[in-house]
Coordinates of C-alpha atoms in Angstrom, one line a residue:
Chain A
M1 CA -0.1 -0.4 -0.1
I2 CA 1.4 3.4 -0.8
N3 CA -0.3 6.6 0.4
V4 CA -0.7 9.6 -2.2
V5 CA -0.9 13.0 -0.8
F6 CA -1.7 16.1 -3.2
F7 CA -1.3 19.8 -2.0
A8 CA -2.0 23.5 -3.1
Q9 CA -3.7 23.6 -6.6
L10 CA -2.9 20.4 -7.5
R11 CA -5.2 19.2 -4.6
E12 CA -8.0 21.6 -5.5
Q13 CA -8.0 20.5 -9.4
L14 CA -8.3 16.8 -8.1
K15 CA -10.4 17.6 -5.8
T16 CA -8.5 14.7 -3.4
D17 CA -6.2 15.3 -0.6
Q18 CA -5.1 11.8 0.2
L19 CA -5.6 8.5 -1.2
Q20 CA -4.2 5.1 -1.2
L21 CA -2.9 2.8 -3.8
E22 CA -2.3 -0.8 -4.2
L23 CA 1.0 -1.3 -6.5
S24 CA 3.6 -3.8 -6.9
T25 CA 6.7 -2.5 -5.4
P26 CA 9.3 -1.5 -5.5
C27 CA 8.3 0.9 -8.2
T28 CA 9.3 4.5 -9.6
V29 CA 7.5 7.7 -8.8
A30 CA 6.8 7.8 -12.3
D31 CA 4.9 4.3 -12.0
V32 CA 2.9 5.8 -9.6
Q33 CA 2.1 8.4 -11.3
Q34 CA 1.0 6.2 -14.1
A35 CA -1.3 4.4 -11.9
L36 CA -2.9 7.4 -10.8
L37 CA -4.0 8.6 -14.7
D38 CA -5.2 4.8 -15.5
N39 CA -7.5 5.2 -12.2
H40 CA -8.4 8.8 -13.2
P41 CA -8.0 9.6 -16.8
Q42 CA -9.6 13.0 -15.9
W43 CA -6.7 13.9 -13.9
Q44 CA -4.4 14.1 -17.3
E45 CA -4.3 17.6 -17.8
F46 CA -3.3 18.4 -13.8
L47 CA -1.3 15.4 -13.1
A48 CA 0.8 15.1 -16.1
N49 CA 2.2 18.4 -15.9
R50 CA 5.9 18.4 -16.1
A51 CA 6.5 21.1 -13.5
L52 CA 4.9 18.8 -10.9
M53 CA 7.2 18.5 -7.9
C54 CA 7.0 15.2 -5.8
A55 CA 8.5 13.5 -2.5
V56 CA 8.8 10.4 -1.3
N57 CA 8.5 10.1 2.5
Q58 CA 8.8 14.1 2.9
D59 CA 12.1 14.2 0.6
M60 CA 12.1 15.9 -2.5
V61 CA 12.9 13.3 -5.4
Q62 CA 13.0 13.2 -9.3
S63 CA 10.2 11.2 -11.0
D64 CA 12.6 8.0 -11.4
A65 CA 13.2 7.8 -7.6
M66 CA 12.3 4.3 -5.9
V67 CA 8.8 3.7 -3.9
N68 CA 8.4 1.1 -1.3
D69 CA 5.6 -0.4 0.2
G70 CA 4.5 1.8 3.0
N71 CA 6.1 5.3 1.3
E72 CA 4.4 8.4 1.4
V73 CA 4.1 9.8 -2.2
A74 CA 3.5 13.6 -2.7
F75 CA 3.0 15.5 -5.8
F76 CA 2.4 19.2 -5.6
P77 CA 3.0 22.5 -7.7
P78 CA 6.5 24.5 -7.3
V79 CA 6.3 25.8 -3.9
T80 CA 6.1 29.4 -3.0
G81 CA 7.1 29.9 0.4
G82 CA 9.2 32.6 2.0
Chain B
M1 CA -0.9 24.9 15.4
T2 CA 2.9 25.1 16.4
D3 CA 5.7 23.0 15.4
S4 CA 9.1 24.2 16.9
S5 CA 12.2 22.3 17.9
N6 CA 16.0 22.6 18.2
V7 CA 17.0 21.7 14.7
S8 CA 19.2 18.5 15.7
D9 CA 21.3 17.3 17.7
S10 CA 24.6 17.9 15.8
H11 CA 23.7 21.5 15.6
S12 CA 24.3 24.4 18.0
D13 CA 21.5 24.5 21.2
F14 CA 21.3 27.9 19.9
D15 CA 19.4 27.0 16.7
F16 CA 15.8 27.6 16.5
L17 CA 13.3 26.2 13.7
S18 CA 9.7 27.1 14.1
V19 CA 6.5 26.8 11.7
Q20 CA 3.9 28.1 13.1
E21 CA 0.5 30.0 13.2
Q22 CA 1.2 33.0 15.4
D23 CA 3.3 36.1 14.8
F24 CA 6.9 36.3 15.9
D25 CA 9.1 39.0 17.6
V26 CA 12.0 40.0 15.7
A27 CA 13.1 41.7 18.9
F28 CA 13.0 38.5 20.7
E29 CA 14.9 36.7 17.7
Y30 CA 17.3 39.2 18.1
A31 CA 18.0 39.0 21.6
Q32 CA 18.0 35.2 21.4
L33 CA 21.1 35.3 18.5
R34 CA 23.0 37.9 20.9
E35 CA 22.6 36.6 24.2
N36 CA 25.7 35.6 25.9
N37 CA 27.5 35.7 22.5
S38 CA 30.6 37.6 22.6
Q39 CA 32.2 35.3 20.0
D40 CA 30.2 36.8 16.5
G41 CA 30.5 40.2 15.4
A42 CA 27.8 39.7 12.9
I43 CA 24.3 39.0 12.9
V44 CA 22.2 39.1 9.5
F45 CA 18.4 38.8 9.4
F46 CA 15.8 38.7 6.6
S47 CA 12.1 39.2 7.3
G48 CA 9.5 38.7 4.9
L49 CA 6.3 40.4 4.5
V50 CA 2.9 40.4 3.2
R51 CA 3.1 43.1 0.3
D52 CA 0.3 44.9 -1.4
F53 CA 1.1 44.3 -4.9
N54 CA 2.4 41.0 -6.5
Q55 CA 2.3 39.6 -9.7
G56 CA 0.2 42.1 -11.2
N57 CA -2.6 41.9 -8.4
D58 CA -3.6 44.0 -5.8
V59 CA -3.2 41.7 -2.5
T60 CA -5.4 42.0 0.7
G61 CA -4.2 38.8 2.3
L62 CA -2.4 35.5 1.9
Y63 CA -3.3 31.8 2.7
L64 CA -0.1 29.8 3.4
E65 CA -0.7 25.9 3.0
H66 CA 2.2 23.6 3.7
Y67 CA 3.2 20.0 4.0
P68 CA 3.2 19.6 7.7
A69 CA 5.2 16.0 7.6
M70 CA 7.7 17.3 5.5
T71 CA 8.2 21.2 6.4
E72 CA 10.5 21.1 9.5
K73 CA 12.7 18.2 7.8
A74 CA 13.0 20.5 4.7
L75 CA 14.3 23.6 6.5
A76 CA 16.3 21.7 9.0
K77 CA 18.1 20.3 5.7
I78 CA 18.3 24.0 4.6
I79 CA 20.2 24.8 7.6
E80 CA 22.4 21.9 7.9
E81 CA 23.5 22.8 4.3
A82 CA 24.1 26.5 5.3
K83 CA 25.9 25.2 8.6
S84 CA 28.1 23.2 6.2
R85 CA 29.1 25.8 3.7
W86 CA 29.7 29.0 6.2
P87 CA 30.9 29.2 9.8
L88 CA 27.6 30.2 11.5
S89 CA 27.3 30.2 15.3
R90 CA 23.2 30.2 15.6
V91 CA 20.6 30.1 13.3
R92 CA 16.9 30.9 14.0
L93 CA 14.3 30.2 11.3
I94 CA 10.7 31.0 11.6
H95 CA 7.9 30.4 8.9
R96 CA 4.5 31.3 9.4
V97 CA 1.4 29.2 8.0
G98 CA -2.4 29.8 7.7
Q99 CA -4.3 33.1 7.4
L100 CA -2.2 36.3 6.9
Y101 CA -3.0 39.5 6.2
L102 CA -1.1 42.7 4.4
S103 CA 1.9 44.0 6.1
D104 CA 2.0 40.7 8.5
Q105 CA 5.3 39.1 9.1
I106 CA 5.5 35.8 7.0
V107 CA 9.1 34.5 7.5
F108 CA 12.3 35.4 9.4
V109 CA 15.9 34.1 9.3
G110 CA 18.3 35.4 11.6
V111 CA 22.3 33.9 11.8
S112 CA 24.9 35.1 13.6
S113 CA 28.6 34.6 13.0
S114 CA 32.1 35.7 13.8
H115 CA 32.4 37.0 10.2
R116 CA 30.5 39.5 8.2
E117 CA 30.3 37.5 5.1
A118 CA 29.7 34.5 6.3
A119 CA 26.3 36.2 7.9
F120 CA 25.2 37.7 4.6
E121 CA 26.0 35.1 2.4
A122 CA 24.2 32.2 4.5
C123 CA 21.2 34.4 5.5
H124 CA 20.9 35.1 1.4
F125 CA 21.3 31.3 0.9
I126 CA 18.8 30.0 3.5
M127 CA 16.4 32.5 1.9
D128 CA 16.8 31.5 -1.6
Y129 CA 16.8 27.8 -0.7
L130 CA 13.7 27.9 1.4
K131 CA 11.9 29.5 -1.5
K132 CA 12.6 26.5 -3.9
K133 CA 12.9 23.5 -1.7
A134 CA 10.4 24.1 1.4
P135 CA 7.1 23.1 0.8
F136 CA 4.8 26.1 1.2
W137 CA 2.3 27.5 -1.3
K138 CA 0.6 30.7 -1.2
K139 CA -3.0 31.8 -2.1
E140 CA -3.2 35.4 -2.3
T141 CA -6.5 36.9 -1.9
T142 CA -6.9 39.5 -4.2
K143 CA -9.6 42.2 -5.1
K144 CA -10.5 40.3 -8.2
G145 CA -10.6 37.1 -6.6
D146 CA -8.1 34.2 -4.8
W147 CA -5.1 33.1 -6.8
W148 CA -2.4 30.6 -6.0
V149 CA 1.0 32.6 -6.6
E150 CA 3.0 31.3 -9.6
S151 CA 6.5 30.5 -8.9
L152 CA 9.1 32.4 -10.3
E153 CA 12.1 31.5 -12.9
K154 CA 14.0 34.4 -11.2
D155 CA 13.7 32.2 -7.7
E156 CA 15.1 29.2 -9.5
K157 CA 17.8 31.4 -11.1
A158 CA 18.8 32.7 -7.6
L159 CA 20.0 29.2 -6.5
D160 CA 22.8 29.1 -9.2
K161 CA 24.8 31.8 -7.4
W162 CA 25.2 28.7 -4.7
Q163 CA 26.1 26.1 -6.9
D164 CA 29.7 26.2 -7.5
Q165 CA 30.7 27.3 -3.9
Chain C
M1 CA 27.5 63.7 20.6
T2 CA 24.7 62.9 18.1
D3 CA 24.7 63.7 14.4
S4 CA 22.0 62.4 12.7
S5 CA 19.4 63.2 9.9
N6 CA 17.3 62.3 7.0
V7 CA 20.3 61.9 4.4
S8 CA 19.2 64.3 1.6
D9 CA 16.4 65.8 -0.1
S10 CA 16.7 63.4 -3.0
H11 CA 16.0 60.7 -0.9
S12 CA 12.9 58.9 0.6
D13 CA 11.9 60.7 3.8
F14 CA 12.3 57.5 5.5
D15 CA 15.6 57.1 4.9
F16 CA 17.8 57.8 8.4
L17 CA 21.6 58.3 9.1
S18 CA 23.2 59.0 12.3
V19 CA 26.8 58.9 13.8
Q20 CA 26.1 58.9 17.9
E21 CA 27.8 57.7 20.8
Q22 CA 24.4 56.1 22.6
D23 CA 23.3 52.8 21.9
F24 CA 20.4 51.9 19.4
D25 CA 17.2 49.6 19.6
V26 CA 17.0 47.2 16.6
A27 CA 13.4 46.7 17.5
F28 CA 12.8 50.6 17.0
E29 CA 14.7 50.8 13.9
Y30 CA 13.0 47.6 12.6
A31 CA 9.6 49.1 13.4
Q32 CA 10.5 52.1 11.6
L33 CA 11.3 49.6 8.3
R34 CA 8.2 48.5 8.3
E35 CA 5.6 51.0 9.8
N36 CA 2.7 52.4 6.9
N37 CA 5.0 50.1 4.7
S38 CA 2.6 47.8 2.8
Q39 CA 4.4 47.8 -0.5
D40 CA 7.8 46.1 0.6
G41 CA 7.8 42.6 1.0
A42 CA 11.7 42.5 2.3
I43 CA 13.5 43.6 5.3
V44 CA 17.3 42.7 5.6
F45 CA 19.4 44.2 8.4
F46 CA 22.8 43.7 9.4
S47 CA 24.0 44.6 12.9
G48 CA 28.0 44.3 14.0
L49 CA 28.9 43.8 17.5
V50 CA 32.3 44.2 19.7
R51 CA 33.7 40.5 19.9
D52 CA 35.7 38.9 22.3
F53 CA 38.5 37.9 19.9
N54 CA 39.9 39.8 16.7
Q55 CA 43.2 39.6 14.8
G56 CA 44.6 37.2 17.6
N57 CA 43.7 39.4 20.8
D58 CA 41.5 39.0 23.4
V59 CA 39.3 42.0 23.3
T60 CA 38.0 43.6 26.3
G61 CA 36.6 47.1 24.6
L62 CA 36.8 49.3 21.8
Y63 CA 37.1 52.9 21.1
L64 CA 35.9 54.3 17.5
E65 CA 37.3 57.5 16.4
H66 CA 36.0 59.0 13.4
Y67 CA 36.4 62.3 11.1
P68 CA 33.4 64.1 12.4
A69 CA 33.3 66.6 9.5
M70 CA 33.5 63.7 6.8
T71 CA 31.6 60.6 8.6
E72 CA 28.1 61.7 7.4
K73 CA 29.2 63.1 4.2
A74 CA 30.9 59.5 3.4
L75 CA 28.1 57.4 4.7
A76 CA 25.4 59.5 2.7
K77 CA 27.2 58.6 -0.7
I78 CA 27.1 54.8 0.0
I79 CA 23.6 55.0 0.6
E80 CA 23.0 56.9 -2.4
E81 CA 25.0 54.6 -4.5
A82 CA 23.3 51.8 -3.1
K83 CA 20.0 53.4 -3.8
S84 CA 21.4 54.0 -7.5
R85 CA 22.0 50.2 -7.8
W86 CA 18.9 48.7 -6.2
P87 CA 15.3 49.3 -6.0
L88 CA 15.2 50.4 -2.1
S89 CA 12.4 52.0 -0.3
R90 CA 14.0 52.5 3.3
V91 CA 17.6 52.6 4.3
R92 CA 18.4 53.2 8.0
L93 CA 22.1 53.7 9.2
I94 CA 23.5 54.1 12.4
H95 CA 27.0 53.9 13.4
R96 CA 28.6 54.5 16.8
V97 CA 31.5 56.3 18.2
G98 CA 33.6 56.5 20.9
Q99 CA 34.2 53.8 24.2
L100 CA 32.0 50.4 23.5
Y101 CA 32.5 47.3 25.2
L102 CA 32.2 43.6 24.8
S103 CA 29.0 42.9 23.1
D104 CA 28.1 46.3 22.6
Q105 CA 26.4 47.2 19.3
I106 CA 28.4 49.0 16.8
V107 CA 26.5 49.3 13.6
F108 CA 23.4 48.9 12.1
V109 CA 22.2 48.7 8.4
G110 CA 18.6 48.0 7.8
V111 CA 17.2 48.3 4.3
S112 CA 13.6 47.5 3.1
S113 CA 12.5 46.6 -0.8
S114 CA 9.9 45.1 -2.2
H115 CA 12.2 42.8 -4.0
R116 CA 14.3 39.9 -1.5
E117 CA 17.1 40.2 -3.8
A118 CA 17.9 43.8 -3.7
A119 CA 17.4 44.0 0.1
F120 CA 19.9 41.4 0.5
E121 CA 22.5 42.8 -2.2
A122 CA 22.0 46.5 -1.1
C123 CA 22.5 45.4 2.9
H124 CA 25.1 43.6 2.1
F125 CA 27.1 45.9 -0.4
I126 CA 26.5 49.1 2.2
M127 CA 28.4 47.5 5.0
D128 CA 31.2 46.3 2.3
Y129 CA 31.5 50.2 1.4
L130 CA 31.4 51.6 4.9
K131 CA 34.6 49.1 5.8
K132 CA 36.5 50.6 3.2
K133 CA 35.2 54.4 2.4
A134 CA 33.9 55.8 5.8
P135 CA 36.5 57.5 8.1
F136 CA 36.2 55.4 11.3
W137 CA 39.0 53.7 13.3
K138 CA 39.0 51.0 15.8
K139 CA 41.3 50.9 18.9
E140 CA 40.7 47.9 20.6
T141 CA 41.8 47.7 24.6
T142 CA 43.1 43.9 25.0
K143 CA 44.5 42.7 27.8
K144 CA 48.2 42.7 26.2
G145 CA 47.4 46.6 26.1
D146 CA 45.8 48.8 23.5
W147 CA 46.3 48.3 19.7
W148 CA 44.6 49.8 16.4
V149 CA 42.8 47.6 14.4
E150 CA 44.6 46.9 11.1
S151 CA 42.8 47.1 8.2
L152 CA 42.3 43.7 6.3
E153 CA 43.1 42.6 2.7
K154 CA 39.7 40.5 2.9
D155 CA 37.7 43.7 2.8
E156 CA 39.7 45.4 0.3
K157 CA 38.5 42.2 -2.0
A158 CA 35.1 42.4 -0.4
L159 CA 34.6 45.4 -3.1
D160 CA 35.2 43.2 -6.3
K161 CA 32.3 41.5 -6.2
W162 CA 30.4 45.1 -6.6
Q163 CA 32.5 46.2 -9.3
D164 CA 30.9 44.8 -12.8
Q165 CA 27.5 45.3 -11.4
Chain D
M1 CA 46.2 78.6 4.1
I2 CA 45.7 74.9 4.0
N3 CA 44.3 73.2 7.1
V4 CA 45.9 69.7 7.4
V5 CA 44.3 67.2 9.8
F6 CA 45.5 63.7 11.0
F7 CA 43.5 61.0 12.6
A8 CA 44.2 57.7 14.4
Q9 CA 47.5 56.1 14.5
L10 CA 49.0 58.9 12.1
R11 CA 47.7 61.4 14.7
E12 CA 49.5 59.6 17.5
Q13 CA 52.5 58.9 15.8
L14 CA 52.7 62.8 14.7
K15 CA 51.5 63.8 17.9
T16 CA 49.9 66.3 16.0
D17 CA 45.9 66.3 15.0
Q18 CA 45.6 69.5 13.2
L19 CA 48.0 72.4 11.5
Q20 CA 48.0 75.2 8.9
L21 CA 50.3 75.1 6.0
E22 CA 51.4 78.0 3.9
L23 CA 51.8 76.9 0.2
S24 CA 51.3 78.3 -3.4
T25 CA 47.8 76.9 -4.9
P26 CA 46.6 75.2 -6.7
C27 CA 48.9 72.4 -5.8
T28 CA 48.3 68.5 -5.5
V29 CA 47.9 66.2 -2.1
A30 CA 51.6 65.0 -3.0
D31 CA 52.9 68.5 -2.7
V32 CA 51.3 68.8 0.8
Q33 CA 52.8 65.7 1.8
Q34 CA 56.0 66.9 0.7
A35 CA 55.7 70.4 2.3
L36 CA 54.8 68.3 5.7
L37 CA 58.0 66.5 5.3
D38 CA 60.0 69.1 4.6
N39 CA 59.1 70.9 7.6
H40 CA 59.1 67.7 9.9
P41 CA 61.8 65.7 8.4
Q42 CA 61.0 63.0 11.6
W43 CA 57.9 62.3 10.3
Q44 CA 59.4 60.4 7.3
E45 CA 58.6 56.9 8.4
F46 CA 54.8 57.5 9.3
L47 CA 53.7 60.1 6.7
A48 CA 55.7 58.4 3.5
N49 CA 53.4 55.0 4.1
R50 CA 51.9 54.1 0.9
A51 CA 48.8 52.7 2.5
L52 CA 47.9 56.0 4.1
M53 CA 44.4 57.8 2.9
C54 CA 43.8 61.2 1.8
A55 CA 40.7 63.2 1.9
V56 CA 40.4 67.0 0.4
N57 CA 37.7 69.0 1.9
Q58 CA 36.0 65.5 3.1
D59 CA 36.4 63.7 0.1
M60 CA 38.6 60.6 -0.3
V61 CA 41.3 61.2 -3.0
Q62 CA 44.7 59.8 -4.5
S63 CA 47.6 61.9 -4.3
D64 CA 47.5 63.7 -7.7
A65 CA 44.5 65.3 -6.4
M66 CA 44.3 69.4 -6.5
V67 CA 44.5 71.4 -3.4
N68 CA 43.4 75.0 -3.6
D69 CA 43.8 77.6 -1.2
G70 CA 41.1 77.2 2.2
N71 CA 41.0 73.5 1.8
E72 CA 41.0 70.9 4.5
V73 CA 43.5 68.0 3.8
A74 CA 43.3 64.9 6.1
F75 CA 46.0 62.3 6.2
F76 CA 44.7 59.0 8.0
P77 CA 45.4 54.8 7.9
P78 CA 43.3 52.7 6.2
V79 CA 39.7 52.9 8.0
T80 CA 38.4 49.9 10.0
G81 CA 34.8 50.7 10.8
G82 CA 31.9 48.8 10.6

């Protein structure tokens, strides 16, 4: 089981802040993204955005990063704090 | 919601990091950097405020969302990186979240060092990295409606100057 | 002795420059940078303190001599130069003279701007130039006697980074 | 008449903070320096120091700068404020 979380305008666009995903692991962040699109084709225009950032277990990573069972995978727009 | 702590065991007991809804007091933060500290000749701080005009909009307020499980971890990593690059004695970093209004304080970064150059560069570095690496998102309340702030390419470029050091 | 003024007619009424014996209050200076100022998102300040160890000596105090007729003029010129290079709204600069002791505040430079980068660079620039262009001299009281502080080559080099801008 | 002022360790070394000098003007800062050395040969080791800085009427200048009658010429060591 992988815990997936979304933030900011992506959360608003998907109307989802969190979901669980069953995937055979280890896989990559890109695999998680693809699985989400397979389950929710209407998310294409928001989730296929190349500017999106991702984190695995609260560390920012690239989309080829590994994901293991029990990990938390986060997707969010470029950050704008400070 | 308050979530504050000394940064990590490997750092000075004087380091402080907090992600919080409530306001902060710059005079108190400055006093903490200075107190019982006769070794440091230089204190630099940055304070970020909600300004009235941003990206073409008349701003009346700001909502700051963050990723609670990640925020402190990301900020602690930035402080750690700064301390590995410059001889800093003390670092204090506070970032507010939630609803803010015009002229409110958003973020404070204060550093002390025995060297002026180190204090300036480290404070600047921490803010540049925070802008690109810490999971905060601003939604602005404007007279035309509410908008998520767009990330700026210049903030991306601001990181370049720290690459070859 | 106090000698303070708004910097010049060509500058913002919010600019402030003072050469004085008495201490200053960072909280007050910060409030002056912030008050009725909803246009600026960034405040950077530098504070310089008497530290206990300098150029190989255990320091117990400091006497700051200056050239009264020239000091304000030199500092105003540095502020003017900074304002010509960066979009600054407000600049406040205070430099103390006379007898100071361990951990005392020596100098304050605070700037506000709508841009973080401008605020950091201008504050840093003002301190770098002040170090090489303003007529102050430090005589340190140490456990081995009193010594005039030697100027440092690194302070000369610190100016190089502002040459090609 | 030119007013000459000295600061910091130079003032201590020369045991003088201020003096008046009669010189035909316009001249240069270097001329003022030479006139001072002519009048006070014992100042050679302190006043011939190439690291010294100078100002005319409270503006920092190089030693080839012009000096006119009534000007204030200052000599001092490299500054160490801040």
